[in-house]
Amino acid sequence: MACIFCKIIKGEIPSLKLFESEKTLAFLDIGPLSRGHSLIIPKHHGAKLHDIPDDQLAEVLSVTKKIAVAQGVQDYNVLQNNGRIAHQEVDHVHFHLIPKPNETEGLGIEWTTKPADKGELQKLLEDIKSKM
Ligand code: 5GP
Ligand code: ZN
């Protein structure tokens, strides 16, 4: 398996591990956006969020919280990218925990919103709900 994060799980590639359990691994990112930038991953290999079993996902989120608390950060972003155009580089699901110590460090988000069409929103809602 060529997956770099599976190799980290197996110990074939070194990492700075913050937490490990049967289902989850957390380690420091080698290219941090800010001090303490961490990655929290399920041990189950899957490229995208919907490829991961619910029990693994649940633990990933609670470990993310544990690491945020341990770091004592007040402001931070949790980011999880799915797919190349959504900025995913490593095809093994990972949650970024990115401390935001000030306005300039950490994650910068350009968030260009526009008002929604109410009728369109209602149609969208019905479409999504009918498929759940
Ligand atoms: P993505 O763009 O896929 O959401 O983020 C991938 C992240 O993995 C990047 O922040 C990158 O710095 C990190 N990364 C890639 N390779 C390694 C590695 O070998 N070790 C560690 N610790 N982090 C890595
Ligand atoms: Zn993997």
PDB file of C-alpha atoms and ligand atoms in Angstrom:
ATOM      1  CA  MET A   1       0.000   0.000   0.000  1.00  0.00           C
ATOM      2  CA  ALA A   2       1.548   3.288  -1.108  1.00  0.00           C
ATOM      3  CA  CYS A   3      -0.498   5.401   1.307  1.00  0.00           C
ATOM      4  CA  ILE A   4       1.847   7.634   3.288  1.00  0.00           C
ATOM      5  CA  PHE A   5      -0.464   7.836   6.324  1.00  0.00           C
ATOM      6  CA  CYS A   6      -0.873   4.014   6.413  1.00  0.00           C
ATOM      7  CA  LYS A   7       2.936   3.889   6.488  1.00  0.00           C
ATOM      8  CA  ILE A   8       2.925   6.324   9.412  1.00  0.00           C
ATOM      9  CA  ILE A   9       0.354   4.103  11.200  1.00  0.00           C
ATOM     10  CA  LYS A  10       2.579   1.045  10.661  1.00  0.00           C
ATOM     11  CA  GLY A  11       5.675   2.955  11.818  1.00  0.00           C
ATOM     12  CA  GLU A  12       7.343   2.595   8.408  1.00  0.00           C
ATOM     13  CA  ILE A  13       7.615   6.389   8.225  1.00  0.00           C
ATOM     14  CA  PRO A  14       8.478   8.256  11.434  1.00  0.00           C
ATOM     15  CA  SER A  15       6.045  10.753  12.929  1.00  0.00           C
ATOM     16  CA  LEU A  16       5.676  12.775  16.094  1.00  0.00           C
ATOM     17  CA  LYS A  17       2.742  10.946  17.678  1.00  0.00           C
ATOM     18  CA  LEU A  18       0.457  12.822  20.036  1.00  0.00           C
ATOM     19  CA  PHE A  19      -2.078  10.060  20.648  1.00  0.00           C
ATOM     20  CA  GLU A  20      -2.664   6.493  19.577  1.00  0.00           C
ATOM     21  CA  SER A  21      -5.480   4.009  20.174  1.00  0.00           C
ATOM     22  CA  GLU A  22      -6.753   0.918  18.387  1.00  0.00           C
ATOM     23  CA  LYS A  23      -8.727   3.084  15.942  1.00  0.00           C
ATOM     24  CA  THR A  24      -7.072   6.494  15.862  1.00  0.00           C
ATOM     25  CA  LEU A  25      -3.700   8.188  15.454  1.00  0.00           C
ATOM     26  CA  ALA A  26      -2.811  11.847  15.978  1.00  0.00           C
ATOM     27  CA  PHE A  27       0.529  13.396  15.054  1.00  0.00           C
ATOM     28  CA  LEU A  28       2.122  16.745  14.322  1.00  0.00           C
ATOM     29  CA  ASP A  29       1.910  18.005  10.726  1.00  0.00           C
ATOM     30  CA  ILE A  30       5.343  18.309   9.067  1.00  0.00           C
ATOM     31  CA  GLY A  31       4.246  21.446   7.202  1.00  0.00           C
ATOM     32  CA  PRO A  32       2.404  23.360   9.911  1.00  0.00           C
ATOM     33  CA  LEU A  33       0.281  26.421   9.220  1.00  0.00           C
ATOM     34  CA  SER A  34       0.762  27.388  12.849  1.00  0.00           C
ATOM     35  CA  ARG A  35       2.471  26.032  15.958  1.00  0.00           C
ATOM     36  CA  GLY A  36       0.698  22.874  17.098  1.00  0.00           C
ATOM     37  CA  HIS A  37      -0.919  22.079  13.712  1.00  0.00           C
ATOM     38  CA  SER A  38      -1.899  18.448  14.186  1.00  0.00           C
ATOM     39  CA  LEU A  39      -3.430  15.697  12.072  1.00  0.00           C
ATOM     40  CA  ILE A  40      -5.945  13.244  13.491  1.00  0.00           C
ATOM     41  CA  ILE A  41      -6.631  10.152  11.385  1.00  0.00           C
ATOM     42  CA  PRO A  42      -8.691   6.966  11.541  1.00  0.00           C
ATOM     43  CA  LYS A  43      -6.521   3.849  11.226  1.00  0.00           C
ATOM     44  CA  HIS A  44      -9.031   2.476   8.696  1.00  0.00           C
ATOM     45  CA  HIS A  45      -7.744   3.437   5.241  1.00  0.00           C
ATOM     46  CA  GLY A  46     -10.212   5.453   3.184  1.00  0.00           C
ATOM     47  CA  ALA A  47      -9.728   8.476   0.961  1.00  0.00           C
ATOM     48  CA  LYS A  48     -12.865  10.453   1.814  1.00  0.00           C
ATOM     49  CA  LEU A  49     -15.091  11.017   4.826  1.00  0.00           C
ATOM     50  CA  HIS A  50     -17.851   8.767   3.475  1.00  0.00           C
ATOM     51  CA  ASP A  51     -15.363   5.857   3.172  1.00  0.00           C
ATOM     52  CA  ILE A  52     -14.818   5.669   6.941  1.00  0.00           C
ATOM     53  CA  PRO A  53     -16.949   3.608   9.376  1.00  0.00           C
ATOM     54  CA  ASP A  54     -18.962   5.699  11.849  1.00  0.00           C
ATOM     55  CA  ASP A  55     -17.247   4.329  14.960  1.00  0.00           C
ATOM     56  CA  GLN A  56     -13.831   5.410  13.641  1.00  0.00           C
ATOM     57  CA  LEU A  57     -15.127   8.848  12.701  1.00  0.00           C
ATOM     58  CA  ALA A  58     -16.653   9.341  16.126  1.00  0.00           C
ATOM     59  CA  GLU A  59     -13.346   8.643  17.841  1.00  0.00           C
ATOM     60  CA  VAL A  60     -11.409  10.905  15.477  1.00  0.00           C
ATOM     61  CA  LEU A  61     -13.590  13.814  16.548  1.00  0.00           C
ATOM     62  CA  SER A  62     -13.228  13.117  20.255  1.00  0.00           C
ATOM     63  CA  VAL A  63      -9.430  12.811  19.875  1.00  0.00           C
ATOM     64  CA  THR A  64      -9.420  16.125  17.980  1.00  0.00           C
ATOM     65  CA  LYS A  65     -11.168  17.691  20.967  1.00  0.00           C
ATOM     66  CA  LYS A  66      -8.718  16.055  23.401  1.00  0.00           C
ATOM     67  CA  ILE A  67      -5.753  17.536  21.528  1.00  0.00           C
ATOM     68  CA  ALA A  68      -7.331  20.988  21.296  1.00  0.00           C
ATOM     69  CA  VAL A  69      -7.889  20.917  25.064  1.00  0.00           C
ATOM     70  CA  ALA A  70      -4.321  19.677  25.715  1.00  0.00           C
ATOM     71  CA  GLN A  71      -2.909  22.485  23.574  1.00  0.00           C
ATOM     72  CA  GLY A  72      -4.929  25.027  25.536  1.00  0.00           C
ATOM     73  CA  VAL A  73      -5.879  26.882  22.374  1.00  0.00           C
ATOM     74  CA  GLN A  74      -8.881  29.192  22.483  1.00  0.00           C
ATOM     75  CA  ASP A  75      -9.185  29.782  18.749  1.00  0.00           C
ATOM     76  CA  TYR A  76      -8.602  27.088  16.163  1.00  0.00           C
ATOM     77  CA  ASN A  77      -9.958  25.572  12.967  1.00  0.00           C
ATOM     78  CA  VAL A  78     -10.783  21.931  12.265  1.00  0.00           C
ATOM     79  CA  LEU A  79     -10.457  21.231   8.560  1.00  0.00           C
ATOM     80  CA  GLN A  80     -11.055  18.043   6.596  1.00  0.00           C
ATOM     81  CA  ASN A  81     -10.528  18.147   2.824  1.00  0.00           C
ATOM     82  CA  ASN A  82     -12.116  15.669   0.393  1.00  0.00           C
ATOM     83  CA  GLY A  83     -10.828  15.518  -3.192  1.00  0.00           C
ATOM     84  CA  ARG A  84      -8.110  17.279  -5.168  1.00  0.00           C
ATOM     85  CA  ILE A  85     -10.023  20.449  -6.016  1.00  0.00           C
ATOM     86  CA  ALA A  86     -11.013  20.667  -2.348  1.00  0.00           C
ATOM     87  CA  HIS A  87      -7.263  20.809  -1.537  1.00  0.00           C
ATOM     88  CA  GLN A  88      -6.815  17.189  -0.428  1.00  0.00           C
ATOM     89  CA  GLU A  89      -3.230  16.052  -1.068  1.00  0.00           C
ATOM     90  CA  VAL A  90      -3.083  12.854   0.992  1.00  0.00           C
ATOM     91  CA  ASP A  91      -5.779  10.301   0.134  1.00  0.00           C
ATOM     92  CA  HIS A  92      -6.265   8.959   3.655  1.00  0.00           C
ATOM     93  CA  VAL A  93      -8.909  10.812   5.665  1.00  0.00           C
ATOM     94  CA  HIS A  94      -7.361  13.296   8.078  1.00  0.00           C
ATOM     95  CA  PHE A  95      -8.664  16.103  10.227  1.00  0.00           C
ATOM     96  CA  HIS A  96      -6.430  19.140  10.573  1.00  0.00           C
ATOM     97  CA  LEU A  97      -6.429  20.857  13.954  1.00  0.00           C
ATOM     98  CA  ILE A  98      -4.960  24.279  13.250  1.00  0.00           C
ATOM     99  CA  PRO A  99      -4.428  26.687  16.151  1.00  0.00           C
ATOM    100  CA  LYS A 100      -5.269  30.330  15.339  1.00  0.00           C
ATOM    101  CA  PRO A 101      -3.033  32.299  17.721  1.00  0.00           C
ATOM    102  CA  ASN A 102      -3.661  35.646  16.001  1.00  0.00           C
ATOM    103  CA  GLU A 103      -5.174  37.225  12.852  1.00  0.00           C
ATOM    104  CA  THR A 104      -2.186  36.461  10.644  1.00  0.00           C
ATOM    105  CA  GLU A 105      -1.096  32.937  11.687  1.00  0.00           C
ATOM    106  CA  GLY A 106      -3.076  29.749  11.164  1.00  0.00           C
ATOM    107  CA  LEU A 107      -5.762  29.156   8.571  1.00  0.00           C
ATOM    108  CA  GLY A 108      -6.759  32.071   6.343  1.00  0.00           C
ATOM    109  CA  ILE A 109     -10.174  31.589   4.809  1.00  0.00           C
ATOM    110  CA  GLU A 110     -11.530  33.460   1.836  1.00  0.00           C
ATOM    111  CA  TRP A 111     -15.257  32.908   2.218  1.00  0.00           C
ATOM    112  CA  THR A 112     -17.196  34.558  -0.593  1.00  0.00           C
ATOM    113  CA  THR A 113     -20.915  34.202   0.115  1.00  0.00           C
ATOM    114  CA  LYS A 114     -23.982  35.421  -1.708  1.00  0.00           C
ATOM    115  CA  PRO A 115     -27.631  35.532  -0.613  1.00  0.00           C
ATOM    116  CA  ALA A 116     -29.521  32.311  -1.469  1.00  0.00           C
ATOM    117  CA  ASP A 117     -32.713  32.098  -3.518  1.00  0.00           C
ATOM    118  CA  LYS A 118     -35.363  30.901  -1.003  1.00  0.00           C
ATOM    119  CA  GLY A 119     -37.249  28.729  -3.548  1.00  0.00           C
ATOM    120  CA  GLU A 120     -34.030  27.105  -4.685  1.00  0.00           C
ATOM    121  CA  LEU A 121     -33.029  26.412  -1.052  1.00  0.00           C
ATOM    122  CA  GLN A 122     -36.387  24.734  -0.384  1.00  0.00           C
ATOM    123  CA  LYS A 123     -36.033  22.505  -3.481  1.00  0.00           C
ATOM    124  CA  LEU A 124     -32.501  21.595  -2.480  1.00  0.00           C
ATOM    125  CA  LEU A 125     -33.619  20.728   1.038  1.00  0.00           C
ATOM    126  CA  GLU A 126     -36.347  18.386  -0.265  1.00  0.00           C
ATOM    127  CA  ASP A 127     -33.939  16.755  -2.721  1.00  0.00           C
ATOM    128  CA  ILE A 128     -31.287  16.039  -0.064  1.00  0.00           C
ATOM    129  CA  LYS A 129     -33.802  14.851   2.536  1.00  0.00           C
ATOM    130  CA  SER A 130     -35.431  12.448   0.064  1.00  0.00           C
ATOM    131  CA  LYS A 131     -32.066  10.692  -0.354  1.00  0.00           C
ATOM    132  CA  MET A 132     -31.194  10.275   3.308  1.00  0.00           C
TER     133      MET A 132
HETATM  134  P1  5GP B   1      -4.336  17.827   2.815  1.00  0.00           P
HETATM  135  O1  5GP B   1      -3.976  18.922   1.852  1.00  0.00           O
HETATM  136  O2  5GP B   1      -4.351  16.475   2.147  1.00  0.00           O
HETATM  137  O3  5GP B   1      -5.611  18.119   3.571  1.00  0.00           O
HETATM  138  O4  5GP B   1      -3.199  17.845   3.917  1.00  0.00           O
HETATM  139  C1  5GP B   1      -2.124  16.950   3.963  1.00  0.00           C
HETATM  140  C2  5GP B   1      -1.284  17.355   5.155  1.00  0.00           C
HETATM  141  O5  5GP B   1      -0.411  16.298   5.458  1.00  0.00           O
HETATM  142  C3  5GP B   1      -0.402  18.597   4.894  1.00  0.00           C
HETATM  143  O6  5GP B   1      -0.681  19.573   5.880  1.00  0.00           O
HETATM  144  C4  5GP B   1       1.027  18.051   4.980  1.00  0.00           C
HETATM  145  O7  5GP B   1       1.919  18.970   5.581  1.00  0.00           O
HETATM  146  C5  5GP B   1       0.846  16.807   5.829  1.00  0.00           C
HETATM  147  N1  5GP B   1       1.807  15.755   5.543  1.00  0.00           N
HETATM  148  C6  5GP B   1       2.093  15.228   4.319  1.00  0.00           C
HETATM  149  N2  5GP B   1       3.021  14.253   4.429  1.00  0.00           N
HETATM  150  C7  5GP B   1       3.303  14.147   5.752  1.00  0.00           C
HETATM  151  C8  5GP B   1       4.202  13.300   6.498  1.00  0.00           C
HETATM  152  O8  5GP B   1       4.913  12.450   5.979  1.00  0.00           O
HETATM  153  N3  5GP B   1       4.227  13.487   7.840  1.00  0.00           N
HETATM  154  C9  5GP B   1       3.451  14.410   8.467  1.00  0.00           C
HETATM  155  N4  5GP B   1       3.567  14.501   9.802  1.00  0.00           N
HETATM  156  N5  5GP B   1       2.601  15.219   7.811  1.00  0.00           N
HETATM  157  C10 5GP B   1       2.530  15.096   6.466  1.00  0.00           C
HETATM  158 ZN    ZN B   2      -3.988   4.996   4.209  1.00  0.00          ZN
END
